[in-house]
Amino acid sequence: LLNNSDFNTIKVNVAPNPFSDKINIQTEEQISNYILIDISGKQLINTISKNELDKIVYDLKSDVYFLHLQFENSQSHIFKIIKE
């Protein structure tokens, strides 16, 4: 029962946080989609490209955002990130 795959979580490191112009995402799993949402809930980008995400992140104003990462294995994680 404890060997159930539902209990296996993906290890992801999003740093630095707060960030100034770029965020680094470290994981052993394949990311299939990057979604960036502002504090009001507006979706700023939905892309499969880390390069596109980096371009948007660079131009963001200082604020709080949510980074939703979707993985090839159908799992997902949401991170609160802060732009300085």
PDB file of C-alpha atoms in Angstrom:
ATOM      1  CA  LEU A   1       0.000   0.000   0.000  1.00  0.00           C
ATOM      2  CA  LEU A   2       2.793   2.439   0.818  1.00  0.00           C
ATOM      3  CA  ASN A   3       4.537   1.583  -2.425  1.00  0.00           C
ATOM      4  CA  ASN A   4       1.668   3.255  -4.303  1.00  0.00           C
ATOM      5  CA  SER A   5       2.914   5.607  -7.029  1.00  0.00           C
ATOM      6  CA  ASP A   6       0.554   8.321  -5.709  1.00  0.00           C
ATOM      7  CA  PHE A   7       2.953   8.749  -2.806  1.00  0.00           C
ATOM      8  CA  ASN A   8       5.992   9.175  -5.036  1.00  0.00           C
ATOM      9  CA  THR A   9       6.537  12.888  -5.410  1.00  0.00           C
ATOM     10  CA  ILE A  10       8.784  14.583  -7.890  1.00  0.00           C
ATOM     11  CA  LYS A  11      11.777  16.392  -6.450  1.00  0.00           C
ATOM     12  CA  VAL A  12      12.024  19.893  -7.893  1.00  0.00           C
ATOM     13  CA  ASN A  13      14.195  22.836  -6.913  1.00  0.00           C
ATOM     14  CA  VAL A  14      13.217  26.321  -8.110  1.00  0.00           C
ATOM     15  CA  ALA A  15      15.852  28.907  -7.198  1.00  0.00           C
ATOM     16  CA  PRO A  16      16.703  31.595  -6.430  1.00  0.00           C
ATOM     17  CA  ASN A  17      13.563  32.773  -4.753  1.00  0.00           C
ATOM     18  CA  PRO A  18      13.236  35.746  -4.688  1.00  0.00           C
ATOM     19  CA  PHE A  19      14.813  36.165  -8.114  1.00  0.00           C
ATOM     20  CA  SER A  20      15.872  39.190 -10.143  1.00  0.00           C
ATOM     21  CA  ASP A  21      15.959  38.169 -13.800  1.00  0.00           C
ATOM     22  CA  LYS A  22      16.066  34.364 -14.126  1.00  0.00           C
ATOM     23  CA  ILE A  23      14.868  31.291 -12.299  1.00  0.00           C
ATOM     24  CA  ASN A  24      16.609  27.940 -12.368  1.00  0.00           C
ATOM     25  CA  ILE A  25      14.568  24.751 -12.286  1.00  0.00           C
ATOM     26  CA  GLN A  26      16.307  21.541 -11.298  1.00  0.00           C
ATOM     27  CA  THR A  27      14.530  18.207 -11.555  1.00  0.00           C
ATOM     28  CA  GLU A  28      15.230  14.717 -12.800  1.00  0.00           C
ATOM     29  CA  GLU A  29      11.800  14.513 -14.442  1.00  0.00           C
ATOM     30  CA  GLN A  30      10.912  15.846 -17.888  1.00  0.00           C
ATOM     31  CA  ILE A  31       8.827  19.048 -17.720  1.00  0.00           C
ATOM     32  CA  SER A  32       6.088  19.064 -20.346  1.00  0.00           C
ATOM     33  CA  ASN A  33       4.590  22.499 -19.689  1.00  0.00           C
ATOM     34  CA  TYR A  34       5.384  25.782 -17.924  1.00  0.00           C
ATOM     35  CA  ILE A  35       2.513  28.011 -16.811  1.00  0.00           C
ATOM     36  CA  LEU A  36       3.121  31.378 -15.160  1.00  0.00           C
ATOM     37  CA  ILE A  37       0.265  33.075 -13.311  1.00  0.00           C
ATOM     38  CA  ASP A  38       0.231  36.501 -11.651  1.00  0.00           C
ATOM     39  CA  ILE A  39      -1.171  37.195  -8.177  1.00  0.00           C
ATOM     40  CA  SER A  40      -4.601  38.122  -9.610  1.00  0.00           C
ATOM     41  CA  GLY A  41      -4.870  34.728 -11.328  1.00  0.00           C
ATOM     42  CA  LYS A  42      -4.150  35.936 -14.854  1.00  0.00           C
ATOM     43  CA  GLN A  43      -2.188  33.442 -16.934  1.00  0.00           C
ATOM     44  CA  LEU A  44       0.897  35.179 -18.360  1.00  0.00           C
ATOM     45  CA  ILE A  45       2.328  32.274 -20.348  1.00  0.00           C
ATOM     46  CA  ASN A  46       1.591  28.643 -21.104  1.00  0.00           C
ATOM     47  CA  THR A  47       4.497  27.088 -22.979  1.00  0.00           C
ATOM     48  CA  ILE A  48       6.541  23.958 -23.471  1.00  0.00           C
ATOM     49  CA  SER A  49       9.727  26.035 -23.847  1.00  0.00           C
ATOM     50  CA  LYS A  50      11.951  27.040 -20.920  1.00  0.00           C
ATOM     51  CA  ASN A  51      13.464  29.715 -23.202  1.00  0.00           C
ATOM     52  CA  GLU A  52      10.050  31.356 -23.694  1.00  0.00           C
ATOM     53  CA  LEU A  53       9.474  31.258 -19.940  1.00  0.00           C
ATOM     54  CA  ASP A  54      12.880  32.899 -19.360  1.00  0.00           C
ATOM     55  CA  LYS A  55      11.986  35.758 -21.741  1.00  0.00           C
ATOM     56  CA  ILE A  56       8.730  36.478 -19.901  1.00  0.00           C
ATOM     57  CA  VAL A  57      10.324  36.166 -16.450  1.00  0.00           C
ATOM     58  CA  TYR A  58      13.076  38.627 -17.382  1.00  0.00           C
ATOM     59  CA  ASP A  59      10.515  41.348 -18.211  1.00  0.00           C
ATOM     60  CA  LEU A  60       8.273  40.855 -15.172  1.00  0.00           C
ATOM     61  CA  LYS A  61       7.745  43.648 -12.669  1.00  0.00           C
ATOM     62  CA  SER A  62       8.484  43.092  -8.997  1.00  0.00           C
ATOM     63  CA  ASP A  63       5.615  41.041  -7.580  1.00  0.00           C
ATOM     64  CA  VAL A  64       4.459  37.586  -6.510  1.00  0.00           C
ATOM     65  CA  TYR A  65       3.784  34.933  -9.168  1.00  0.00           C
ATOM     66  CA  PHE A  66       2.876  31.271  -9.353  1.00  0.00           C
ATOM     67  CA  LEU A  67       4.840  28.856 -11.514  1.00  0.00           C
ATOM     68  CA  HIS A  68       2.880  25.738 -12.423  1.00  0.00           C
ATOM     69  CA  LEU A  69       5.069  22.924 -13.736  1.00  0.00           C
ATOM     70  CA  GLN A  70       3.474  19.966 -15.465  1.00  0.00           C
ATOM     71  CA  PHE A  71       5.525  16.809 -15.929  1.00  0.00           C
ATOM     72  CA  GLU A  72       5.548  14.014 -18.510  1.00  0.00           C
ATOM     73  CA  ASN A  73       4.249  11.559 -15.896  1.00  0.00           C
ATOM     74  CA  SER A  74       1.050  13.669 -15.435  1.00  0.00           C
ATOM     75  CA  GLN A  75       2.107  15.060 -12.061  1.00  0.00           C
ATOM     76  CA  SER A  76       2.340  18.788 -11.452  1.00  0.00           C
ATOM     77  CA  HIS A  77       3.678  21.231  -8.878  1.00  0.00           C
ATOM     78  CA  ILE A  78       2.910  24.888  -8.208  1.00  0.00           C
ATOM     79  CA  PHE A  79       5.544  27.198  -6.755  1.00  0.00           C
ATOM     80  CA  LYS A  80       5.098  30.693  -5.345  1.00  0.00           C
ATOM     81  CA  ILE A  81       7.928  32.793  -6.747  1.00  0.00           C
ATOM     82  CA  ILE A  82       8.831  36.402  -6.007  1.00  0.00           C
ATOM     83  CA  LYS A  83      10.470  38.814  -8.432  1.00  0.00           C
ATOM     84  CA  GLU A  84      12.631  41.440  -6.726  1.00  0.00           C
TER      85      GLU A  84
END
